[in-house]
Amino acid sequence: MHTMWKGSISFGLVNIPIKLHSATEDKDIKLRNLHKECHSPIKYEKTCPVCEKEIKNEDIVKAYEYTKGKFVVLEDEDLEKLKQENEDKAVEIMDFVKIQEIDPIYYNRTYYMSPGDGGGKAYSLLRKALETSEKVGLAKIIIRSKEQLAVVRVYENTLVMETIHYPDEVRKAADVPNVPAEDKVTDKEIDTAIMLIEQLTTEFKPEKYNDDYRTALLELIEAKRTGKDIVTPVEKEPAANVTDLMAALQASIDKTKPADAETKKKPAAKKKRASTKTKAKKQA
Protein backbone atom coordinates (compact mmCIF):
# COMPACT_ATOMS: atom_id res chain seq x y z
CA MET A 1 0.00 0.00 0.00
CA HIS A 2 1.48 3.32 -1.11
CA THR A 3 2.74 5.67 1.63
CA MET A 4 1.48 9.19 0.95
CA TRP A 5 2.66 10.97 4.13
CA LYS A 6 5.32 10.32 6.78
CA GLY A 7 5.55 12.01 10.13
CA SER A 8 4.56 11.50 13.72
CA ILE A 9 1.52 11.93 15.91
CA SER A 10 1.54 12.56 19.63
CA PHE A 11 -0.77 12.76 22.61
CA GLY A 12 0.69 14.11 25.82
CA LEU A 13 4.32 13.01 25.93
CA VAL A 14 3.73 9.92 23.78
CA ASN A 15 5.16 10.32 20.27
CA ILE A 16 4.32 7.82 17.50
CA PRO A 17 6.10 7.78 14.12
CA ILE A 18 3.42 6.99 11.52
CA LYS A 19 2.75 6.62 7.81
CA LEU A 20 -0.52 7.49 6.08
CA HIS A 21 -2.06 5.34 3.37
CA SER A 22 -5.23 6.22 1.46
CA ALA A 23 -8.04 3.99 2.75
CA THR A 24 -10.40 4.51 -0.18
CA GLU A 25 -10.10 4.67 -3.95
CA ASP A 26 -12.15 6.25 -6.69
CA LYS A 27 -13.36 3.54 -9.09
CA ASP A 28 -15.10 5.88 -11.52
CA ILE A 29 -14.51 4.88 -15.14
CA LYS A 30 -12.55 7.68 -16.77
CA LEU A 31 -13.49 8.35 -20.40
CA ARG A 32 -11.19 10.16 -22.83
CA ASN A 33 -12.31 12.86 -25.25
CA LEU A 34 -11.42 12.08 -28.88
CA HIS A 35 -11.67 14.01 -32.11
CA LYS A 36 -14.83 12.69 -33.75
CA GLU A 37 -13.27 12.75 -37.24
CA CYS A 38 -10.01 10.86 -36.62
CA HIS A 39 -10.45 9.52 -33.04
CA SER A 40 -7.26 11.18 -31.81
CA PRO A 41 -7.11 12.15 -28.10
CA ILE A 42 -7.79 15.85 -27.56
CA LYS A 43 -4.95 17.93 -26.09
CA TYR A 44 -5.64 20.69 -23.59
CA GLU A 45 -3.03 23.38 -23.93
CA LYS A 46 -2.38 26.23 -21.50
CA THR A 47 -2.61 29.46 -23.45
CA CYS A 48 -2.62 33.16 -22.60
CA PRO A 49 -5.67 34.91 -24.10
CA VAL A 50 -3.80 38.26 -24.27
CA CYS A 51 -0.44 37.11 -25.67
CA GLU A 52 -2.20 34.42 -27.77
CA LYS A 53 0.51 31.87 -27.26
CA GLU A 54 1.04 28.59 -25.39
CA ILE A 55 2.43 28.97 -21.85
CA LYS A 56 5.04 26.67 -20.30
CA ASN A 57 4.90 25.59 -16.63
CA GLU A 58 7.87 27.76 -15.71
CA ASP A 59 5.98 30.83 -16.96
CA ILE A 60 3.03 30.29 -14.61
CA VAL A 61 2.70 31.88 -11.16
CA LYS A 62 0.03 31.41 -8.49
CA ALA A 63 -2.17 34.28 -7.36
CA TYR A 64 -5.22 35.03 -5.23
CA GLU A 65 -8.06 37.01 -6.83
CA TYR A 66 -9.15 39.25 -3.94
CA THR A 67 -11.61 41.17 -6.14
CA LYS A 68 -12.75 40.80 -9.74
CA GLY A 69 -9.70 41.22 -12.01
CA LYS A 70 -7.25 42.12 -9.20
CA PHE A 71 -4.69 39.59 -7.93
CA VAL A 72 -2.07 39.13 -5.24
CA VAL A 73 0.82 37.14 -6.72
CA LEU A 74 2.34 34.49 -4.43
CA GLU A 75 5.87 33.28 -5.14
CA ASP A 76 6.71 29.58 -4.97
CA GLU A 77 9.37 30.35 -2.34
CA ASP A 78 6.78 31.93 -0.04
CA LEU A 79 4.41 28.97 -0.36
CA GLU A 80 7.20 26.45 0.14
CA LYS A 81 8.38 28.23 3.29
CA LEU A 82 4.87 28.18 4.76
CA LYS A 83 4.55 24.51 3.88
CA GLN A 84 7.84 23.55 5.53
CA GLU A 85 7.14 25.55 8.71
CA ASN A 86 3.99 23.55 9.31
CA GLU A 87 4.89 20.12 7.90
CA ASP A 88 8.04 19.86 9.99
CA LYS A 89 5.96 19.81 13.15
CA ALA A 90 4.56 16.60 14.60
CA VAL A 91 0.82 16.17 14.52
CA GLU A 92 -0.53 16.62 18.02
CA ILE A 93 -3.86 15.29 19.24
CA MET A 94 -5.44 18.37 20.82
CA ASP A 95 -8.60 16.90 22.35
CA PHE A 96 -10.48 13.66 22.86
CA VAL A 97 -14.24 13.52 22.22
CA LYS A 98 -17.02 11.00 21.72
CA ILE A 99 -17.45 10.13 18.05
CA GLN A 100 -21.24 10.48 18.40
CA GLU A 101 -20.72 14.22 18.91
CA ILE A 102 -19.34 14.63 15.37
CA ASP A 103 -22.03 14.77 12.71
CA PRO A 104 -21.18 12.80 9.53
CA ILE A 105 -21.51 16.00 7.46
CA TYR A 106 -18.03 17.00 8.72
CA TYR A 107 -16.23 13.90 7.40
CA ASN A 108 -14.09 14.24 4.30
CA ARG A 109 -11.54 11.47 3.60
CA THR A 110 -10.14 8.42 5.39
CA TYR A 111 -6.49 7.34 5.72
CA TYR A 112 -5.03 4.22 7.31
CA MET A 113 -2.23 4.84 9.79
CA SER A 114 0.65 2.39 10.12
CA PRO A 115 3.44 2.67 12.71
CA GLY A 116 6.82 3.90 11.54
CA ASP A 117 10.16 2.43 12.66
CA GLY A 118 10.12 1.77 16.39
CA GLY A 119 6.55 2.99 16.79
CA GLY A 120 4.77 -0.34 17.24
CA LYS A 121 4.33 -0.22 21.02
CA ALA A 122 3.17 3.41 21.14
CA TYR A 123 0.79 2.67 18.23
CA SER A 124 -0.72 -0.24 20.18
CA LEU A 125 -0.98 1.95 23.30
CA LEU A 126 -3.00 4.64 21.49
CA ARG A 127 -5.20 2.04 19.79
CA LYS A 128 -6.01 0.31 23.09
CA ALA A 129 -6.59 3.60 24.91
CA LEU A 130 -9.05 4.77 22.26
CA GLU A 131 -10.90 1.46 22.31
CA THR A 132 -11.14 1.34 26.09
CA SER A 133 -12.18 4.98 26.53
CA GLU A 134 -14.56 4.84 23.55
CA LYS A 135 -13.19 8.21 22.45
CA VAL A 136 -11.58 9.61 19.29
CA GLY A 137 -8.72 12.08 19.02
CA LEU A 138 -8.93 15.49 17.33
CA ALA A 139 -5.74 16.68 15.60
CA LYS A 140 -4.46 19.00 12.87
CA ILE A 141 -2.35 17.88 9.93
CA ILE A 142 -1.13 19.46 6.70
CA ILE A 143 -1.76 17.29 3.62
CA ARG A 144 -1.00 18.60 0.13
CA SER A 145 -0.43 22.17 1.36
CA LYS A 146 -3.77 22.31 3.19
CA GLU A 147 -4.17 22.30 6.94
CA GLN A 148 -6.79 19.71 7.84
CA LEU A 149 -8.72 19.03 11.01
CA ALA A 150 -8.69 15.28 11.60
CA VAL A 151 -10.21 12.55 13.74
CA VAL A 152 -8.05 9.64 14.91
CA ARG A 153 -10.05 6.48 15.64
CA VAL A 154 -9.87 2.69 15.51
CA TYR A 155 -11.22 0.65 12.60
CA GLU A 156 -10.79 -3.15 12.49
CA ASN A 157 -7.73 -3.10 14.76
CA THR A 158 -6.12 -0.32 12.70
CA LEU A 159 -5.75 3.35 13.53
CA VAL A 160 -7.35 5.56 10.91
CA MET A 161 -7.26 9.29 10.40
CA GLU A 162 -10.42 10.94 9.07
CA THR A 163 -9.95 14.45 7.73
CA ILE A 164 -12.97 16.59 8.59
CA HIS A 165 -14.22 19.98 7.47
CA TYR A 166 -13.83 23.08 9.59
CA PRO A 167 -17.12 24.58 10.82
CA ASP A 168 -16.90 27.50 8.35
CA GLU A 169 -16.61 24.99 5.48
CA VAL A 170 -20.00 23.47 6.27
CA ARG A 171 -22.84 25.51 4.87
CA LYS A 172 -25.69 26.42 7.21
CA ALA A 173 -28.70 24.14 7.03
CA ALA A 174 -30.87 27.17 7.77
CA ASP A 175 -29.94 28.55 4.32
CA VAL A 176 -31.49 25.58 2.48
CA PRO A 177 -34.57 26.91 0.66
CA ASN A 178 -38.14 25.62 0.97
CA VAL A 179 -37.60 23.49 4.09
CA PRO A 180 -40.90 23.18 6.01
CA ALA A 181 -40.71 24.91 9.38
CA GLU A 182 -43.24 22.58 10.99
CA ASP A 183 -44.26 18.95 10.60
CA LYS A 184 -47.74 19.04 9.10
CA VAL A 185 -48.36 15.32 9.22
CA THR A 186 -50.91 13.26 11.08
CA ASP A 187 -50.22 10.63 13.75
CA LYS A 188 -51.50 7.95 11.39
CA GLU A 189 -49.05 9.02 8.68
CA ILE A 190 -46.16 8.97 11.18
CA ASP A 191 -47.13 5.50 12.46
CA THR A 192 -47.38 4.17 8.90
CA ALA A 193 -44.00 5.69 7.95
CA ILE A 194 -42.38 4.12 11.03
CA MET A 195 -43.95 0.78 10.10
CA LEU A 196 -42.37 1.06 6.65
CA ILE A 197 -38.97 1.93 8.17
CA GLU A 198 -39.16 -1.08 10.51
CA GLN A 199 -40.11 -3.31 7.59
CA LEU A 200 -37.06 -2.16 5.60
CA THR A 201 -34.64 -2.21 8.55
CA THR A 202 -31.81 -4.72 8.23
CA GLU A 203 -28.21 -5.30 9.29
CA PHE A 204 -25.70 -3.15 7.39
CA LYS A 205 -23.70 -5.39 5.05
CA PRO A 206 -21.74 -3.15 2.65
CA GLU A 207 -20.92 -6.06 0.31
CA LYS A 208 -24.57 -6.33 -0.76
CA TYR A 209 -24.50 -2.88 -2.40
CA ASN A 210 -22.96 -2.51 -5.84
CA ASP A 211 -22.35 0.28 -8.34
CA ASP A 212 -24.86 -0.86 -10.98
CA TYR A 213 -24.04 1.99 -13.36
CA ARG A 214 -20.30 1.22 -13.35
CA THR A 215 -20.99 -2.48 -13.94
CA ALA A 216 -23.34 -1.72 -16.86
CA LEU A 217 -20.81 0.73 -18.36
CA LEU A 218 -18.00 -1.86 -18.18
CA GLU A 219 -20.27 -4.44 -19.85
CA LEU A 220 -21.11 -1.94 -22.59
CA ILE A 221 -17.42 -1.19 -23.17
CA GLU A 222 -16.55 -4.90 -23.31
CA ALA A 223 -19.43 -5.62 -25.71
CA LYS A 224 -18.26 -2.87 -28.06
CA ARG A 225 -14.63 -4.02 -27.78
CA THR A 226 -15.42 -7.61 -28.70
CA GLY A 227 -18.05 -6.76 -31.30
CA LYS A 228 -20.87 -8.55 -29.53
CA ASP A 229 -24.47 -7.49 -29.72
CA ILE A 230 -25.49 -5.08 -27.02
CA VAL A 231 -28.40 -6.27 -24.93
CA THR A 232 -30.80 -3.61 -23.82
CA PRO A 233 -31.54 -4.02 -20.10
CA VAL A 234 -35.09 -4.55 -19.00
CA GLU A 235 -36.56 -1.27 -17.88
CA LYS A 236 -37.74 -0.97 -14.33
CA GLU A 237 -41.44 -0.88 -13.73
CA PRO A 238 -42.44 2.81 -13.59
CA ALA A 239 -43.43 3.99 -10.16
CA ALA A 240 -47.13 4.57 -9.68
CA ASN A 241 -48.09 8.22 -9.62
CA VAL A 242 -49.45 8.26 -6.09
CA THR A 243 -50.09 11.76 -4.84
CA ASP A 244 -51.79 10.88 -1.56
CA LEU A 245 -49.20 10.51 1.23
CA MET A 246 -51.03 7.74 3.10
CA ALA A 247 -51.68 5.83 -0.10
CA ALA A 248 -47.98 6.07 -1.01
CA LEU A 249 -46.93 4.81 2.43
CA GLN A 250 -49.40 1.92 2.33
CA ALA A 251 -48.35 1.00 -1.22
CA SER A 252 -44.71 0.97 -0.10
CA ILE A 253 -45.53 -1.29 2.86
CA ASP A 254 -47.49 -3.68 0.65
CA LYS A 255 -44.62 -3.79 -1.85
CA THR A 256 -41.95 -4.54 0.76
CA LYS A 257 -44.05 -6.86 2.93
CA PRO A 258 -42.35 -10.29 3.17
CA ALA A 259 -44.25 -13.27 1.83
CA ASP A 260 -46.29 -15.10 4.47
CA ALA A 261 -44.53 -18.40 5.06
CA GLU A 262 -47.46 -19.92 6.86
CA THR A 263 -50.09 -21.54 4.70
CA LYS A 264 -53.50 -20.20 5.29
CA LYS A 265 -55.72 -22.57 7.10
CA LYS A 266 -58.55 -23.97 5.04
CA PRO A 267 -62.04 -23.61 6.51
CA ALA A 268 -63.13 -26.71 8.34
CA ALA A 269 -65.52 -28.91 6.40
CA LYS A 270 -69.09 -28.80 7.56
CA LYS A 271 -70.16 -31.83 9.50
CA LYS A 272 -72.85 -33.92 7.94
CA ARG A 273 -76.18 -33.64 9.66
CA ALA A 274 -76.91 -36.67 11.74
CA SER A 275 -79.60 -38.91 10.24
CA THR A 276 -82.94 -38.87 12.02
CA LYS A 277 -83.87 -41.97 13.86
CA THR A 278 -86.64 -43.92 12.15
CA LYS A 279 -87.68 -45.74 15.18
CA ALA A 280 -89.44 -43.95 17.96
CA LYS A 281 -88.24 -44.60 21.41
CA LYS A 282 -90.42 -46.99 23.30
CA GLN A 283 -92.38 -45.45 26.00
CA ALA A 284 -91.54 -46.73 29.35
Tab-separated table of C-alpha atoms in Angstrom, residues 7-222:
chain	number	residue	atom	x	y	z
A	7	GLY	CA	5.554	12.012	10.128
A	8	SER	CA	4.564	11.497	13.721
A	9	ILE	CA	1.516	11.932	15.914
A	10	SER	CA	1.539	12.561	19.632
A	11	PHE	CA	-0.768	12.761	22.609
A	12	GLY	CA	0.687	14.115	25.822
A	13	LEU	CA	4.321	13.013	25.931
A	14	VAL	CA	3.726	9.921	23.779
A	15	ASN	CA	5.162	10.318	20.272
A	16	ILE	CA	4.318	7.817	17.500
A	17	PRO	CA	6.103	7.777	14.118
A	18	ILE	CA	3.422	6.994	11.519
A	19	LYS	CA	2.754	6.622	7.806
A	20	LEU	CA	-0.520	7.492	6.079
A	21	HIS	CA	-2.065	5.338	3.374
A	22	SER	CA	-5.231	6.225	1.464
A	23	ALA	CA	-8.037	3.986	2.751
A	24	THR	CA	-10.400	4.510	-0.176
A	25	GLU	CA	-10.096	4.674	-3.950
A	26	ASP	CA	-12.154	6.247	-6.693
A	27	LYS	CA	-13.359	3.543	-9.090
A	28	ASP	CA	-15.099	5.884	-11.518
A	29	ILE	CA	-14.513	4.882	-15.138
A	30	LYS	CA	-12.549	7.676	-16.774
A	31	LEU	CA	-13.492	8.347	-20.399
A	32	ARG	CA	-11.190	10.163	-22.834
A	33	ASN	CA	-12.308	12.861	-25.248
A	34	LEU	CA	-11.420	12.077	-28.884
A	35	HIS	CA	-11.667	14.014	-32.109
A	36	LYS	CA	-14.827	12.687	-33.754
A	37	GLU	CA	-13.268	12.753	-37.237
A	38	CYS	CA	-10.011	10.861	-36.625
A	39	HIS	CA	-10.451	9.520	-33.036
A	40	SER	CA	-7.255	11.183	-31.813
A	41	PRO	CA	-7.110	12.152	-28.097
A	42	ILE	CA	-7.792	15.845	-27.559
A	43	LYS	CA	-4.948	17.929	-26.093
A	44	TYR	CA	-5.638	20.689	-23.595
A	45	GLU	CA	-3.031	23.383	-23.928
A	46	LYS	CA	-2.382	26.234	-21.500
A	47	THR	CA	-2.612	29.457	-23.448
A	48	CYS	CA	-2.618	33.157	-22.600
A	49	PRO	CA	-5.668	34.915	-24.102
A	50	VAL	CA	-3.797	38.258	-24.266
A	51	CYS	CA	-0.445	37.107	-25.666
A	52	GLU	CA	-2.198	34.422	-27.771
A	53	LYS	CA	0.507	31.869	-27.257
A	54	GLU	CA	1.038	28.586	-25.391
A	55	ILE	CA	2.430	28.965	-21.851
A	56	LYS	CA	5.045	26.668	-20.304
A	57	ASN	CA	4.896	25.594	-16.635
A	58	GLU	CA	7.868	27.763	-15.706
A	59	ASP	CA	5.983	30.831	-16.962
A	60	ILE	CA	3.032	30.289	-14.610
A	61	VAL	CA	2.703	31.875	-11.156
A	62	LYS	CA	0.035	31.409	-8.485
A	63	ALA	CA	-2.168	34.277	-7.360
A	64	TYR	CA	-5.220	35.027	-5.232
A	65	GLU	CA	-8.057	37.013	-6.831
A	66	TYR	CA	-9.148	39.246	-3.945
A	67	THR	CA	-11.608	41.174	-6.141
A	68	LYS	CA	-12.748	40.801	-9.741
A	69	GLY	CA	-9.696	41.217	-12.009
A	70	LYS	CA	-7.245	42.117	-9.200
A	71	PHE	CA	-4.694	39.593	-7.925
A	72	VAL	CA	-2.072	39.130	-5.237
A	73	VAL	CA	0.816	37.135	-6.717
A	74	LEU	CA	2.336	34.487	-4.435
A	75	GLU	CA	5.871	33.283	-5.139
A	76	ASP	CA	6.715	29.578	-4.971
A	77	GLU	CA	9.372	30.349	-2.343
A	78	ASP	CA	6.778	31.926	-0.045
A	79	LEU	CA	4.410	28.972	-0.358
A	80	GLU	CA	7.196	26.448	0.136
A	81	LYS	CA	8.380	28.226	3.286
A	82	LEU	CA	4.868	28.176	4.762
A	83	LYS	CA	4.552	24.514	3.884
A	84	GLN	CA	7.842	23.551	5.531
A	85	GLU	CA	7.139	25.552	8.707
A	86	ASN	CA	3.988	23.553	9.306
A	87	GLU	CA	4.895	20.122	7.899
A	88	ASP	CA	8.042	19.861	9.987
A	89	LYS	CA	5.956	19.810	13.150
A	90	ALA	CA	4.563	16.596	14.600
A	91	VAL	CA	0.819	16.172	14.516
A	92	GLU	CA	-0.531	16.617	18.024
A	93	ILE	CA	-3.859	15.293	19.237
A	94	MET	CA	-5.440	18.372	20.820
A	95	ASP	CA	-8.597	16.905	22.353
A	96	PHE	CA	-10.482	13.664	22.863
A	97	VAL	CA	-14.235	13.516	22.224
A	98	LYS	CA	-17.018	11.003	21.718
A	99	ILE	CA	-17.445	10.129	18.052
A	100	GLN	CA	-21.235	10.477	18.402
A	101	GLU	CA	-20.719	14.216	18.914
A	102	ILE	CA	-19.335	14.630	15.373
A	103	ASP	CA	-22.031	14.773	12.714
A	104	PRO	CA	-21.176	12.797	9.526
A	105	ILE	CA	-21.510	16.001	7.461
A	106	TYR	CA	-18.032	17.002	8.717
A	107	TYR	CA	-16.233	13.902	7.402
A	108	ASN	CA	-14.088	14.236	4.295
A	109	ARG	CA	-11.543	11.468	3.603
A	110	THR	CA	-10.140	8.424	5.387
A	111	TYR	CA	-6.486	7.344	5.718
A	112	TYR	CA	-5.035	4.224	7.305
A	113	MET	CA	-2.232	4.843	9.785
A	114	SER	CA	0.648	2.394	10.117
A	115	PRO	CA	3.443	2.668	12.711
A	116	GLY	CA	6.822	3.897	11.544
A	117	ASP	CA	10.161	2.431	12.655
A	118	GLY	CA	10.116	1.772	16.392
A	119	GLY	CA	6.547	2.991	16.787
A	120	GLY	CA	4.772	-0.340	17.239
A	121	LYS	CA	4.329	-0.216	21.023
A	122	ALA	CA	3.168	3.413	21.137
A	123	TYR	CA	0.794	2.666	18.232
A	124	SER	CA	-0.718	-0.236	20.180
A	125	LEU	CA	-0.985	1.949	23.297
A	126	LEU	CA	-3.004	4.645	21.491
A	127	ARG	CA	-5.198	2.045	19.795
A	128	LYS	CA	-6.006	0.307	23.089
A	129	ALA	CA	-6.585	3.598	24.910
A	130	LEU	CA	-9.050	4.770	22.259
A	131	GLU	CA	-10.903	1.457	22.309
A	132	THR	CA	-11.139	1.342	26.093
A	133	SER	CA	-12.179	4.977	26.531
A	134	GLU	CA	-14.555	4.842	23.546
A	135	LYS	CA	-13.187	8.213	22.447
A	136	VAL	CA	-11.575	9.615	19.293
A	137	GLY	CA	-8.721	12.083	19.016
A	138	LEU	CA	-8.927	15.493	17.328
A	139	ALA	CA	-5.740	16.677	15.597
A	140	LYS	CA	-4.455	18.999	12.875
A	141	ILE	CA	-2.355	17.879	9.935
A	142	ILE	CA	-1.130	19.457	6.695
A	143	ILE	CA	-1.758	17.291	3.617
A	144	ARG	CA	-1.001	18.605	0.133
A	145	SER	CA	-0.428	22.168	1.362
A	146	LYS	CA	-3.767	22.313	3.185
A	147	GLU	CA	-4.171	22.299	6.940
A	148	GLN	CA	-6.791	19.707	7.839
A	149	LEU	CA	-8.716	19.027	11.010
A	150	ALA	CA	-8.694	15.278	11.600
A	151	VAL	CA	-10.213	12.546	13.738
A	152	VAL	CA	-8.048	9.638	14.907
A	153	ARG	CA	-10.048	6.480	15.637
A	154	VAL	CA	-9.872	2.686	15.508
A	155	TYR	CA	-11.221	0.645	12.597
A	156	GLU	CA	-10.789	-3.149	12.485
A	157	ASN	CA	-7.725	-3.097	14.762
A	158	THR	CA	-6.116	-0.323	12.700
A	159	LEU	CA	-5.746	3.351	13.534
A	160	VAL	CA	-7.355	5.557	10.914
A	161	MET	CA	-7.259	9.289	10.397
A	162	GLU	CA	-10.424	10.942	9.067
A	163	THR	CA	-9.949	14.454	7.732
A	164	ILE	CA	-12.973	16.592	8.594
A	165	HIS	CA	-14.216	19.982	7.474
A	166	TYR	CA	-13.827	23.084	9.590
A	167	PRO	CA	-17.118	24.582	10.822
A	168	ASP	CA	-16.898	27.497	8.350
A	169	GLU	CA	-16.610	24.990	5.480
A	170	VAL	CA	-20.005	23.466	6.274
A	171	ARG	CA	-22.837	25.508	4.874
A	172	LYS	CA	-25.689	26.419	7.212
A	173	ALA	CA	-28.696	24.136	7.034
A	174	ALA	CA	-30.872	27.167	7.766
A	175	ASP	CA	-29.939	28.547	4.321
A	176	VAL	CA	-31.487	25.585	2.483
A	177	PRO	CA	-34.568	26.907	0.657
A	178	ASN	CA	-38.142	25.617	0.972
A	179	VAL	CA	-37.596	23.490	4.095
A	180	PRO	CA	-40.900	23.179	6.006
A	181	ALA	CA	-40.713	24.906	9.379
A	182	GLU	CA	-43.244	22.578	10.992
A	183	ASP	CA	-44.263	18.945	10.604
A	184	LYS	CA	-47.742	19.045	9.103
A	185	VAL	CA	-48.365	15.320	9.220
A	186	THR	CA	-50.910	13.256	11.082
A	187	ASP	CA	-50.218	10.633	13.746
A	188	LYS	CA	-51.501	7.955	11.385
A	189	GLU	CA	-49.045	9.023	8.683
A	190	ILE	CA	-46.164	8.973	11.184
A	191	ASP	CA	-47.132	5.502	12.464
A	192	THR	CA	-47.377	4.168	8.900
A	193	ALA	CA	-44.002	5.689	7.950
A	194	ILE	CA	-42.383	4.122	11.031
A	195	MET	CA	-43.954	0.777	10.103
A	196	LEU	CA	-42.372	1.064	6.646
A	197	ILE	CA	-38.968	1.926	8.174
A	198	GLU	CA	-39.164	-1.081	10.510
A	199	GLN	CA	-40.106	-3.309	7.586
A	200	LEU	CA	-37.057	-2.155	5.596
A	201	THR	CA	-34.643	-2.213	8.554
A	202	THR	CA	-31.814	-4.722	8.232
A	203	GLU	CA	-28.211	-5.296	9.291
A	204	PHE	CA	-25.703	-3.152	7.386
A	205	LYS	CA	-23.703	-5.388	5.047
A	206	PRO	CA	-21.741	-3.155	2.646
A	207	GLU	CA	-20.919	-6.058	0.315
A	208	LYS	CA	-24.574	-6.331	-0.764
A	209	TYR	CA	-24.499	-2.878	-2.396
A	210	ASN	CA	-22.963	-2.515	-5.844
A	211	ASP	CA	-22.350	0.276	-8.345
A	212	ASP	CA	-24.858	-0.862	-10.985
A	213	TYR	CA	-24.036	1.989	-13.356
A	214	ARG	CA	-20.300	1.222	-13.351
A	215	THR	CA	-20.992	-2.483	-13.945
A	216	ALA	CA	-23.337	-1.721	-16.858
A	217	LEU	CA	-20.811	0.726	-18.357
A	218	LEU	CA	-18.003	-1.858	-18.179
A	219	GLU	CA	-20.268	-4.443	-19.846
A	220	LEU	CA	-21.112	-1.939	-22.592
A	221	ILE	CA	-17.418	-1.185	-23.173
A	222	GLU	CA	-16.545	-4.896	-23.311
